[in-house]
mmCIF file of C-alpha atoms in Angstrom:
data_model
loop_
_atom_site.group_PDB
_atom_site.id
_atom_site.type_symbol
_atom_site.label_atom_id
_atom_site.label_comp_id
_atom_site.label_asym_id
_atom_site.label_seq_id
_atom_site.Cartn_x
_atom_site.Cartn_y
_atom_site.Cartn_z
ATOM 1 C CA MET V 1 -19.841 32.975 -80.519
ATOM 2 C CA THR V 2 -20.974 29.947 -78.495
ATOM 3 C CA THR V 3 -18.931 26.809 -77.900
ATOM 4 C CA THR V 4 -20.810 23.583 -77.172
ATOM 5 C CA THR V 5 -19.149 20.710 -75.320
ATOM 6 C CA THR V 6 -21.125 17.457 -75.351
ATOM 7 C CA PHE V 7 -20.995 14.890 -72.551
ATOM 8 C CA ALA V 8 -22.212 11.304 -72.519
ATOM 9 C CA LEU V 9 -22.718 10.614 -68.813
ATOM 10 C CA ILE V 10 -22.693 6.856 -68.246
ATOM 11 C CA ARG V 11 -23.283 5.151 -64.915
ATOM 12 C CA HIS V 12 -21.033 2.121 -64.398
ATOM 13 C CA GLY V 13 -22.372 -1.395 -64.948
ATOM 14 C CA GLN V 14 -23.887 -3.502 -62.192
ATOM 15 C CA THR V 15 -21.971 -4.794 -59.164
ATOM 16 C CA ASP V 16 -22.915 -7.487 -56.652
ATOM 17 C CA TRP V 17 -23.799 -4.712 -54.187
ATOM 18 C CA ASN V 18 -26.135 -3.113 -56.771
ATOM 19 C CA ALA V 19 -27.836 -6.488 -57.210
ATOM 20 C CA ALA V 20 -28.209 -6.859 -53.424
ATOM 21 C CA ALA V 21 -29.473 -3.230 -53.042
ATOM 22 C CA ARG V 22 -26.550 -2.327 -50.771
ATOM 23 C CA ILE V 23 -25.270 1.266 -50.681
ATOM 24 C CA GLN V 24 -21.841 1.414 -52.339
ATOM 25 C CA GLY V 25 -20.843 5.058 -52.252
ATOM 26 C CA ALA V 26 -17.070 5.500 -52.238
ATOM 27 C CA THR V 27 -16.444 1.827 -51.392
ATOM 28 C CA ASP V 28 -14.591 0.239 -54.307
ATOM 29 C CA ILE V 29 -16.808 -2.642 -55.450
ATOM 30 C CA PRO V 30 -15.939 -4.263 -58.815
ATOM 31 C CA LEU V 31 -18.269 -4.975 -61.720
ATOM 32 C CA ASN V 32 -19.952 -8.351 -61.872
ATOM 33 C CA ASP V 33 -20.598 -10.297 -65.085
ATOM 34 C CA VAL V 34 -23.994 -8.614 -65.557
ATOM 35 C CA GLY V 35 -22.231 -5.242 -65.266
ATOM 36 C CA ARG V 36 -19.680 -6.228 -67.896
ATOM 37 C CA GLY V 37 -22.556 -7.186 -70.203
ATOM 38 C CA GLN V 38 -24.228 -3.828 -69.522
ATOM 39 C CA ALA V 39 -20.989 -2.040 -70.434
ATOM 40 C CA ALA V 40 -20.934 -3.960 -73.734
ATOM 41 C CA ASP V 41 -24.606 -3.056 -74.315
ATOM 42 C CA ALA V 42 -23.748 0.637 -73.870
ATOM 43 C CA ILE V 43 -21.616 0.556 -77.030
ATOM 44 C CA ALA V 44 -24.459 0.595 -79.596
ATOM 45 C CA PRO V 45 -26.118 3.833 -78.382
ATOM 46 C CA LEU V 46 -22.715 5.502 -78.029
ATOM 47 C CA LYS V 47 -21.796 4.566 -81.621
ATOM 48 C CA ARG V 48 -24.559 6.882 -82.872
ATOM 49 C CA TYR V 49 -22.243 9.794 -81.992
ATOM 50 C CA ASP V 50 -18.592 10.673 -82.521
ATOM 51 C CA TRP V 51 -16.525 10.872 -79.315
ATOM 52 C CA ASP V 52 -13.131 12.447 -78.737
ATOM 53 C CA PHE V 53 -12.099 10.761 -75.502
ATOM 54 C CA ILE V 54 -13.290 9.083 -72.328
ATOM 55 C CA VAL V 55 -12.754 9.860 -68.627
ATOM 56 C CA SER V 56 -13.960 8.051 -65.530
ATOM 57 C CA SER V 57 -14.077 7.837 -61.797
ATOM 58 C CA PRO V 58 -11.068 5.931 -60.437
ATOM 59 C CA LEU V 59 -13.331 3.446 -58.602
ATOM 60 C CA SER V 60 -12.918 0.052 -60.289
ATOM 61 C CA ARG V 61 -16.587 -0.366 -61.311
ATOM 62 C CA ALA V 62 -16.479 2.875 -63.310
ATOM 63 C CA ALA V 63 -12.894 2.435 -64.520
ATOM 64 C CA GLU V 64 -13.581 -1.051 -65.890
ATOM 65 C CA THR V 65 -16.819 0.118 -67.536
ATOM 66 C CA ALA V 66 -14.886 2.988 -69.168
ATOM 67 C CA ASP V 67 -12.083 0.686 -70.319
ATOM 68 C CA LEU V 68 -14.537 -1.790 -71.870
ATOM 69 C CA ILE V 69 -16.374 1.035 -73.664
ATOM 70 C CA GLY V 70 -13.183 2.801 -74.736
ATOM 71 C CA GLU V 71 -11.660 -0.371 -76.151
ATOM 72 C CA ARG V 72 -14.773 -1.123 -78.235
ATOM 73 C CA LEU V 73 -14.981 2.475 -79.504
ATOM 74 C CA GLY V 74 -11.269 2.721 -80.289
ATOM 75 C CA LEU V 75 -10.669 5.452 -77.701
ATOM 76 C CA ASP V 76 -7.507 5.736 -75.640
ATOM 77 C CA THR V 77 -7.460 4.491 -72.072
ATOM 78 C CA ALA V 78 -9.660 6.628 -69.894
ATOM 79 C CA ARG V 79 -8.193 9.333 -67.681
ATOM 80 C CA ARG V 80 -9.275 8.833 -64.055
ATOM 81 C CA LEU V 81 -10.718 11.907 -62.329
ATOM 82 C CA PRO V 82 -11.058 11.718 -58.521
ATOM 83 C CA ALA V 83 -13.791 14.398 -58.626
ATOM 84 C CA LEU V 84 -16.051 11.809 -60.313
ATOM 85 C CA ILE V 85 -16.023 9.372 -57.359
ATOM 86 C CA GLU V 86 -19.459 8.475 -56.046
ATOM 87 C CA ARG V 87 -20.974 10.196 -53.021
ATOM 88 C CA ASN V 88 -19.344 9.132 -49.771
ATOM 89 C CA TYR V 89 -22.173 7.674 -47.701
ATOM 90 C CA GLY V 90 -19.983 7.175 -44.627
ATOM 91 C CA PRO V 91 -21.312 4.550 -42.209
ATOM 92 C CA ALA V 92 -24.279 3.813 -44.520
ATOM 93 C CA GLU V 93 -21.995 2.151 -47.077
ATOM 94 C CA GLY V 94 -22.555 -1.579 -47.301
ATOM 95 C CA LEU V 95 -26.008 -1.382 -45.737
ATOM 96 C CA SER V 96 -29.345 -2.358 -47.261
ATOM 97 C CA ALA V 97 -32.789 -1.081 -46.297
ATOM 98 C CA GLY V 98 -33.585 -1.803 -42.677
ATOM 99 C CA ALA V 99 -33.368 -0.539 -39.114
ATOM 100 C CA GLU V 100 -29.593 0.042 -39.152
ATOM 101 C CA LEU V 101 -29.802 2.222 -42.279
ATOM 102 C CA ASP V 102 -32.941 3.992 -41.034
ATOM 103 C CA ALA V 103 -31.075 4.979 -37.848
ATOM 104 C CA LEU V 104 -28.540 6.870 -40.011
ATOM 105 C CA ARG V 105 -31.151 8.740 -42.089
ATOM 106 C CA PHE V 106 -32.197 12.337 -41.762
ATOM 107 C CA PRO V 107 -34.066 14.500 -44.303
ATOM 108 C CA GLY V 108 -31.791 14.884 -47.333
ATOM 109 C CA GLY V 109 -29.062 12.483 -46.303
ATOM 110 C CA PHE V 110 -27.322 10.179 -43.861
ATOM 111 C CA HIS V 111 -25.328 10.983 -40.728
ATOM 112 C CA GLY V 112 -21.618 10.947 -41.549
ATOM 113 C CA ALA V 113 -22.193 11.137 -45.314
ATOM 114 C CA GLU V 114 -21.113 13.713 -47.883
ATOM 115 C CA THR V 115 -23.923 16.209 -48.472
ATOM 116 C CA GLU V 116 -25.911 16.234 -51.701
ATOM 117 C CA GLN V 117 -24.812 19.839 -52.267
ATOM 118 C CA ALA V 118 -21.124 18.895 -51.985
ATOM 119 C CA VAL V 119 -21.552 15.988 -54.412
ATOM 120 C CA ALA V 120 -23.451 18.139 -56.929
ATOM 121 C CA ALA V 121 -20.831 20.900 -56.738
ATOM 122 C CA ARG V 122 -17.964 18.425 -57.155
ATOM 123 C CA GLY V 123 -19.610 16.732 -60.148
ATOM 124 C CA ILE V 124 -20.618 19.898 -61.977
ATOM 125 C CA ASP V 125 -17.195 21.454 -61.329
ATOM 126 C CA ALA V 126 -15.557 18.401 -62.937
ATOM 127 C CA LEU V 127 -17.761 18.789 -66.031
ATOM 128 C CA ARG V 128 -17.133 22.538 -66.219
ATOM 129 C CA ASP V 129 -13.375 21.926 -65.928
ATOM 130 C CA LEU V 130 -13.538 19.429 -68.803
ATOM 131 C CA ALA V 131 -15.538 21.907 -70.915
ATOM 132 C CA ARG V 132 -13.016 24.659 -70.128
ATOM 133 C CA GLU V 133 -9.991 22.430 -70.882
ATOM 134 C CA HIS V 134 -11.547 20.895 -74.022
ATOM 135 C CA PRO V 135 -14.025 23.405 -75.491
ATOM 136 C CA GLY V 136 -16.205 21.895 -78.201
ATOM 137 C CA ALA V 137 -15.122 18.321 -77.428
ATOM 138 C CA ARG V 138 -17.407 15.288 -77.256
ATOM 139 C CA ILE V 139 -16.520 13.479 -74.034
ATOM 140 C CA ILE V 140 -17.713 10.205 -72.505
ATOM 141 C CA VAL V 141 -17.775 10.429 -68.696
ATOM 142 C CA VAL V 142 -18.206 7.144 -66.800
ATOM 143 C CA ALA V 143 -19.149 7.735 -63.198
ATOM 144 C CA HIS V 144 -21.862 6.886 -60.657
ATOM 145 C CA GLY V 145 -25.631 7.168 -60.383
ATOM 146 C CA THR V 146 -25.941 9.601 -57.501
ATOM 147 C CA LEU V 147 -23.107 11.816 -58.740
ATOM 148 C CA ILE V 148 -24.628 11.994 -62.231
ATOM 149 C CA ARG V 149 -28.159 12.623 -60.931
ATOM 150 C CA LEU V 150 -27.131 15.352 -58.487
ATOM 151 C CA SER V 151 -24.835 17.015 -61.037
ATOM 152 C CA LEU V 152 -27.620 17.119 -63.636
ATOM 153 C CA GLU V 153 -30.132 18.419 -61.103
ATOM 154 C CA ASN V 154 -27.657 21.163 -60.152
ATOM 155 C CA ALA V 155 -26.897 22.099 -63.773
ATOM 156 C CA LEU V 156 -30.502 22.010 -64.999
ATOM 157 C CA ASP V 157 -32.275 23.112 -61.808
ATOM 158 C CA GLN V 158 -34.861 20.334 -62.155
ATOM 159 C CA PRO V 159 -35.429 16.861 -60.666
ATOM 160 C CA ILE V 160 -33.920 14.005 -62.668
ATOM 161 C CA GLY V 161 -34.700 10.690 -60.930
ATOM 162 C CA SER V 162 -32.571 7.550 -60.818
ATOM 163 C CA ILE V 163 -29.855 6.900 -63.364
ATOM 164 C CA THR V 164 -29.808 3.321 -64.667
ATOM 165 C CA ASN V 165 -26.680 1.207 -64.913
ATOM 166 C CA ALA V 166 -24.751 1.780 -68.174
ATOM 167 C CA SER V 167 -27.501 3.989 -69.650
ATOM 168 C CA LEU V 168 -26.752 6.844 -72.038
ATOM 169 C CA ASN V 169 -27.339 10.390 -70.754
ATOM 170 C CA VAL V 170 -26.344 13.188 -73.125
ATOM 171 C CA VAL V 171 -25.969 16.745 -71.873
ATOM 172 C CA GLN V 172 -24.558 19.773 -73.679
ATOM 173 C CA HIS V 173 -22.645 22.614 -72.058
ATOM 174 C CA HIS V 174 -23.016 25.876 -74.002
ATOM 175 C CA HIS V 175 -20.499 28.659 -73.290
ATOM 176 C CA THR V 176 -21.180 32.087 -74.771
ATOM 177 C CA HIS V 177 -17.862 33.896 -75.216
ATOM 178 C CA ALA V 178 -19.235 37.442 -75.448
ATOM 179 C CA ASP V 179 -20.628 37.517 -71.917
ATOM 180 C CA GLY V 180 -19.096 34.386 -70.363
ATOM 181 C CA SER V 181 -22.508 32.854 -69.662
ATOM 182 C CA THR V 182 -23.100 29.119 -69.678
ATOM 183 C CA ALA V 183 -26.178 26.947 -70.122
ATOM 184 C CA TRP V 184 -26.856 23.224 -69.954
ATOM 185 C CA GLN V 185 -29.201 21.190 -72.156
ATOM 186 C CA LEU V 186 -30.218 17.580 -71.503
ATOM 187 C CA ASP V 187 -30.888 15.657 -74.739
ATOM 188 C CA VAL V 188 -31.000 12.010 -73.633
ATOM 189 C CA LEU V 189 -31.925 10.626 -70.182
ATOM 190 C CA ASN V 190 -31.546 6.920 -69.343
ATOM 191 C CA GLY V 191 -31.299 6.122 -73.042
ATOM 192 C CA GLU V 192 -34.468 8.012 -73.987
ATOM 193 C CA PRO V 193 -34.268 11.130 -76.210
ATOM 194 C CA LEU V 194 -36.070 14.077 -74.661
ATOM 195 C CA VAL V 195 -38.729 15.797 -76.753
ATOM 196 C CA ARG V 196 -38.515 19.588 -76.742
ATOM 197 C CA ALA V 197 -41.761 21.550 -76.722
#
């Protein structure tokens, strides 16, 4: 027997730092009005599915996005999961492209930042925990672009690319009870259904 848990992974709506191309990371930057509109726009694609509940990062941009979505879908207030916080970019947070940011770069990251591997492990562990605690559920997860991208790349062992603000990403976690194996399947990326060969 196989149990399938379905996740809608939604990146929060836009913030002023997104609009200014500044690195946010774990800094708590609120949604702006464009971001609130994006959260409202996320409702229609989500309504194509049935959802059991919603969880989010505790950072205000994700929490507010989740609350706006949850209210419109008639779901209870989102549970906040610290494991869903965005990658900590350390001293790079608040910076835009330029000499100061370039001085912090090295291949695969920034000096003083959380590693991509740590972020991917934290994100995928949070999804696995949800699948284990709520087998067969359909769960909306509102989090952050880098965390979602790295988690999907880890789960699927393939490059994903950027995750757009408030876009729908649907991934299924399949758990086979007989042997304990698990598999992931990406069905929708940045609002676009994926065609299987």
